[in-house]
Amino acid sequence: DMSKIYNRLHGVQPKGGISFCTSVRIAHLALRHRQLRHQKMRIVCFIGSPINDEESEMVKLAKRLKKEKVNIDIVNFGEDEVNQKKLLEFVDTVNGKDGTGSHLVTVPPGTVLHESLASSPIIAGEDGSGALAGSGLGLEFGLDAVEDPDLLYALRVSMEDQRMRQ
């Protein structure tokens, strides 16, 4: 029930700080030890606090991610003015000259997060088809993504495996 989730979210008190570089390194480590190695490596970060890391450290990490072909999507909300410069430089460094794999989405104050994400390139996917709608796979099998998301995910992975074999 969404009302219960919203009620609990109002009780959350923000405190502490974030270590952006440490978080991305941990996510990268998890990606390197994943089971399905044929899929692309992508990290999605939601940032709602000021980043305390140095820009030079962030650029160094971005170069490492670029070298290992890891894409990173960053959703910046809450502290958009403070983090904008650092995150823009980070994403530009990861993208390199081609500038297509990683994305930065800044959600301005007063807008709803999920509405901003729905029209963003993170959700739309690299080909613009839309990750939420999928590739029509759910409709192809007569499934609703809301009713059984696990079955739809298993079918999607199976179809991706088959495409990789061809």
mmCIF file of C-alpha atoms in Angstrom:
data_model
loop_
_atom_site.group_PDB
_atom_site.id
_atom_site.type_symbol
_atom_site.label_atom_id
_atom_site.label_comp_id
_atom_site.label_asym_id
_atom_site.label_seq_id
_atom_site.Cartn_x
_atom_site.Cartn_y
_atom_site.Cartn_z
ATOM 1 C CA ASP A 1 0.000 0.000 0.000
ATOM 2 C CA MET A 2 1.530 3.301 -1.126
ATOM 3 C CA SER A 3 0.012 5.310 1.727
ATOM 4 C CA LYS A 4 1.919 3.208 4.286
ATOM 5 C CA ILE A 5 5.163 3.782 2.399
ATOM 6 C CA TYR A 6 4.561 7.534 2.226
ATOM 7 C CA ASN A 7 3.697 7.653 5.935
ATOM 8 C CA ARG A 8 6.954 5.888 6.832
ATOM 9 C CA LEU A 9 8.993 8.109 4.535
ATOM 10 C CA HIS A 10 7.802 11.194 6.403
ATOM 11 C CA GLY A 11 9.271 9.738 9.585
ATOM 12 C CA VAL A 12 12.761 9.344 8.103
ATOM 13 C CA GLN A 13 15.171 11.948 9.441
ATOM 14 C CA PRO A 14 18.176 12.638 7.207
ATOM 15 C CA LYS A 15 21.519 12.699 8.957
ATOM 16 C CA GLY A 16 25.146 11.899 8.314
ATOM 17 C CA GLY A 17 27.033 12.208 5.060
ATOM 18 C CA ILE A 18 27.656 10.176 1.960
ATOM 19 C CA SER A 19 30.856 8.919 0.481
ATOM 20 C CA PHE A 20 30.126 8.877 -3.217
ATOM 21 C CA CYS A 21 33.417 7.341 -4.352
ATOM 22 C CA THR A 22 33.292 4.546 -1.778
ATOM 23 C CA SER A 23 29.712 3.719 -2.739
ATOM 24 C CA VAL A 24 30.528 3.561 -6.446
ATOM 25 C CA ARG A 25 33.605 1.394 -5.768
ATOM 26 C CA ILE A 26 31.484 -1.071 -3.781
ATOM 27 C CA ALA A 27 28.879 -1.190 -6.556
ATOM 28 C CA HIS A 28 31.639 -1.753 -9.120
ATOM 29 C CA LEU A 29 33.071 -4.575 -7.027
ATOM 30 C CA ALA A 30 29.636 -6.204 -6.894
ATOM 31 C CA LEU A 31 29.340 -5.864 -10.682
ATOM 32 C CA ARG A 32 32.700 -7.490 -11.273
ATOM 33 C CA HIS A 33 31.584 -10.552 -9.293
ATOM 34 C CA ARG A 34 28.126 -10.901 -10.839
ATOM 35 C CA GLN A 35 26.812 -14.169 -12.259
ATOM 36 C CA LEU A 36 25.476 -12.981 -15.622
ATOM 37 C CA ARG A 37 28.652 -11.652 -17.194
ATOM 38 C CA HIS A 38 27.266 -11.189 -20.696
ATOM 39 C CA GLN A 39 25.178 -8.176 -19.651
ATOM 40 C CA LYS A 40 26.505 -4.622 -19.675
ATOM 41 C CA MET A 41 27.769 -3.162 -16.419
ATOM 42 C CA ARG A 42 25.636 -0.245 -15.210
ATOM 43 C CA ILE A 43 25.432 1.490 -11.844
ATOM 44 C CA VAL A 44 22.505 3.703 -10.830
ATOM 45 C CA CYS A 45 23.108 6.220 -8.016
ATOM 46 C CA PHE A 46 20.466 8.261 -6.216
ATOM 47 C CA ILE A 47 22.061 11.262 -4.531
ATOM 48 C CA GLY A 48 20.104 13.447 -2.147
ATOM 49 C CA SER A 49 22.898 14.815 0.057
ATOM 50 C CA PRO A 50 25.933 17.004 -0.557
ATOM 51 C CA ILE A 51 28.943 15.099 -1.864
ATOM 52 C CA ASN A 52 31.983 15.568 0.360
ATOM 53 C CA ASP A 53 34.484 13.818 -1.930
ATOM 54 C CA GLU A 54 37.176 15.776 -3.748
ATOM 55 C CA GLU A 55 36.672 16.425 -7.461
ATOM 56 C CA SER A 56 40.096 14.981 -8.297
ATOM 57 C CA GLU A 57 39.205 11.696 -6.569
ATOM 58 C CA MET A 58 35.897 11.576 -8.429
ATOM 59 C CA VAL A 59 37.580 12.183 -11.801
ATOM 60 C CA LYS A 60 40.117 9.450 -11.082
ATOM 61 C CA LEU A 61 37.283 7.017 -10.289
ATOM 62 C CA ALA A 62 35.403 8.090 -13.426
ATOM 63 C CA LYS A 63 38.459 7.338 -15.593
ATOM 64 C CA ARG A 64 38.717 3.898 -14.017
ATOM 65 C CA LEU A 65 35.035 3.180 -14.709
ATOM 66 C CA LYS A 66 35.449 4.358 -18.300
ATOM 67 C CA LYS A 67 38.460 2.086 -18.762
ATOM 68 C CA GLU A 68 36.469 -0.918 -17.528
ATOM 69 C CA LYS A 69 33.393 0.042 -19.629
ATOM 70 C CA VAL A 70 31.043 0.656 -16.723
ATOM 71 C CA ASN A 71 28.137 3.012 -17.354
ATOM 72 C CA ILE A 72 26.740 5.013 -14.476
ATOM 73 C CA ASP A 73 23.396 6.783 -14.227
ATOM 74 C CA ILE A 74 23.090 9.405 -11.512
ATOM 75 C CA VAL A 75 19.855 10.872 -10.183
ATOM 76 C CA ASN A 76 20.602 14.086 -8.318
ATOM 77 C CA PHE A 77 17.808 15.455 -6.153
ATOM 78 C CA GLY A 78 17.601 17.603 -3.063
ATOM 79 C CA GLU A 79 21.064 19.182 -3.266
ATOM 80 C CA ASP A 80 21.108 20.011 -6.950
ATOM 81 C CA GLU A 81 23.155 23.247 -6.828
ATOM 82 C CA VAL A 82 25.848 21.855 -4.542
ATOM 83 C CA ASN A 83 26.463 18.608 -6.435
ATOM 84 C CA GLN A 84 25.770 19.708 -10.009
ATOM 85 C CA LYS A 85 29.324 20.704 -10.988
ATOM 86 C CA LYS A 86 31.001 17.635 -9.468
ATOM 87 C CA LEU A 87 28.477 15.193 -10.919
ATOM 88 C CA LEU A 88 28.495 16.787 -14.363
ATOM 89 C CA GLU A 89 32.281 16.525 -14.530
ATOM 90 C CA PHE A 90 32.105 12.919 -13.288
ATOM 91 C CA VAL A 91 29.537 11.852 -15.908
ATOM 92 C CA ASP A 92 31.384 13.715 -18.687
ATOM 93 C CA THR A 93 34.600 11.908 -17.743
ATOM 94 C CA VAL A 94 32.897 8.492 -17.713
ATOM 95 C CA ASN A 95 31.257 9.176 -21.087
ATOM 96 C CA GLY A 96 34.452 10.355 -22.736
ATOM 97 C CA LYS A 97 34.333 11.568 -26.333
ATOM 98 C CA ASP A 98 31.267 9.563 -27.431
ATOM 99 C CA GLY A 99 29.153 10.880 -24.543
ATOM 100 C CA THR A 100 26.290 8.393 -24.656
ATOM 101 C CA GLY A 101 26.561 5.632 -22.042
ATOM 102 C CA SER A 102 26.128 7.452 -18.729
ATOM 103 C CA HIS A 103 23.488 9.962 -17.715
ATOM 104 C CA LEU A 104 22.943 12.631 -15.105
ATOM 105 C CA VAL A 105 19.354 13.527 -14.236
ATOM 106 C CA THR A 106 18.836 16.482 -11.924
ATOM 107 C CA VAL A 107 15.419 16.650 -10.288
ATOM 108 C CA PRO A 108 14.669 20.242 -9.255
ATOM 109 C CA PRO A 109 12.984 20.901 -5.901
ATOM 110 C CA GLY A 110 9.212 20.803 -6.038
ATOM 111 C CA THR A 111 8.947 18.154 -8.737
ATOM 112 C CA VAL A 112 7.983 14.543 -8.192
ATOM 113 C CA LEU A 113 10.933 12.172 -8.487
ATOM 114 C CA HIS A 114 9.203 9.360 -10.361
ATOM 115 C CA GLU A 115 7.676 11.759 -12.900
ATOM 116 C CA SER A 116 11.084 13.258 -13.646
ATOM 117 C CA LEU A 117 12.599 9.797 -14.012
ATOM 118 C CA ALA A 118 9.851 8.541 -16.319
ATOM 119 C CA SER A 119 10.882 10.984 -19.031
ATOM 120 C CA SER A 120 14.631 10.684 -18.409
ATOM 121 C CA PRO A 121 17.151 8.789 -20.562
ATOM 122 C CA ILE A 122 17.772 6.459 -17.609
ATOM 123 C CA ILE A 123 14.299 4.957 -17.872
ATOM 124 C CA ALA A 124 13.933 5.454 -21.619
ATOM 125 C CA GLY A 125 17.016 3.299 -22.209
ATOM 126 C CA GLU A 126 19.805 3.720 -24.715
ATOM 127 C CA ASP A 127 17.580 2.987 -27.680
ATOM 128 C CA GLY A 128 14.708 5.152 -26.394
ATOM 129 C CA SER A 129 12.285 2.215 -26.217
ATOM 130 C CA GLY A 130 11.629 2.542 -22.494
ATOM 131 C CA ALA A 131 12.790 0.235 -19.745
ATOM 132 C CA LEU A 132 9.495 0.395 -17.883
ATOM 133 C CA ALA A 133 7.505 -0.668 -20.877
ATOM 134 C CA GLY A 134 10.170 -3.187 -21.754
ATOM 135 C CA SER A 135 10.444 -4.266 -25.327
ATOM 136 C CA GLY A 136 6.823 -5.316 -25.488
ATOM 137 C CA LEU A 137 7.871 -8.630 -24.001
ATOM 138 C CA GLY A 138 5.152 -8.646 -21.360
ATOM 139 C CA LEU A 139 2.438 -7.985 -23.889
ATOM 140 C CA GLU A 140 3.927 -10.539 -26.266
ATOM 141 C CA PHE A 141 3.456 -13.264 -23.644
ATOM 142 C CA GLY A 142 0.111 -11.952 -22.411
ATOM 143 C CA LEU A 143 1.551 -10.866 -19.054
ATOM 144 C CA ASP A 144 1.094 -7.771 -16.952
ATOM 145 C CA ALA A 145 4.335 -6.488 -15.411
ATOM 146 C CA VAL A 146 2.492 -5.526 -12.230
ATOM 147 C CA GLU A 147 0.958 -8.980 -11.680
ATOM 148 C CA ASP A 148 4.102 -11.090 -12.016
ATOM 149 C CA PRO A 149 7.302 -9.047 -12.387
ATOM 150 C CA ASP A 150 9.547 -12.019 -11.547
ATOM 151 C CA LEU A 151 8.206 -14.129 -14.392
ATOM 152 C CA LEU A 152 8.487 -11.197 -16.778
ATOM 153 C CA TYR A 153 12.084 -10.615 -15.664
ATOM 154 C CA ALA A 154 12.956 -14.300 -16.173
ATOM 155 C CA LEU A 155 11.463 -14.222 -19.660
ATOM 156 C CA ARG A 156 13.321 -11.006 -20.493
ATOM 157 C CA VAL A 157 16.653 -12.497 -19.342
ATOM 158 C CA SER A 158 15.967 -15.637 -21.331
ATOM 159 C CA MET A 159 15.241 -13.601 -24.456
ATOM 160 C CA GLU A 160 18.453 -11.576 -23.944
ATOM 161 C CA ASP A 161 20.437 -14.815 -23.612
ATOM 162 C CA GLN A 162 18.928 -16.096 -26.834
ATOM 163 C CA ARG A 163 19.773 -12.850 -28.654
ATOM 164 C CA MET A 164 23.361 -13.070 -27.421
ATOM 165 C CA ARG A 165 23.688 -16.589 -28.844
ATOM 166 C CA GLN A 166 22.529 -15.495 -32.301
#
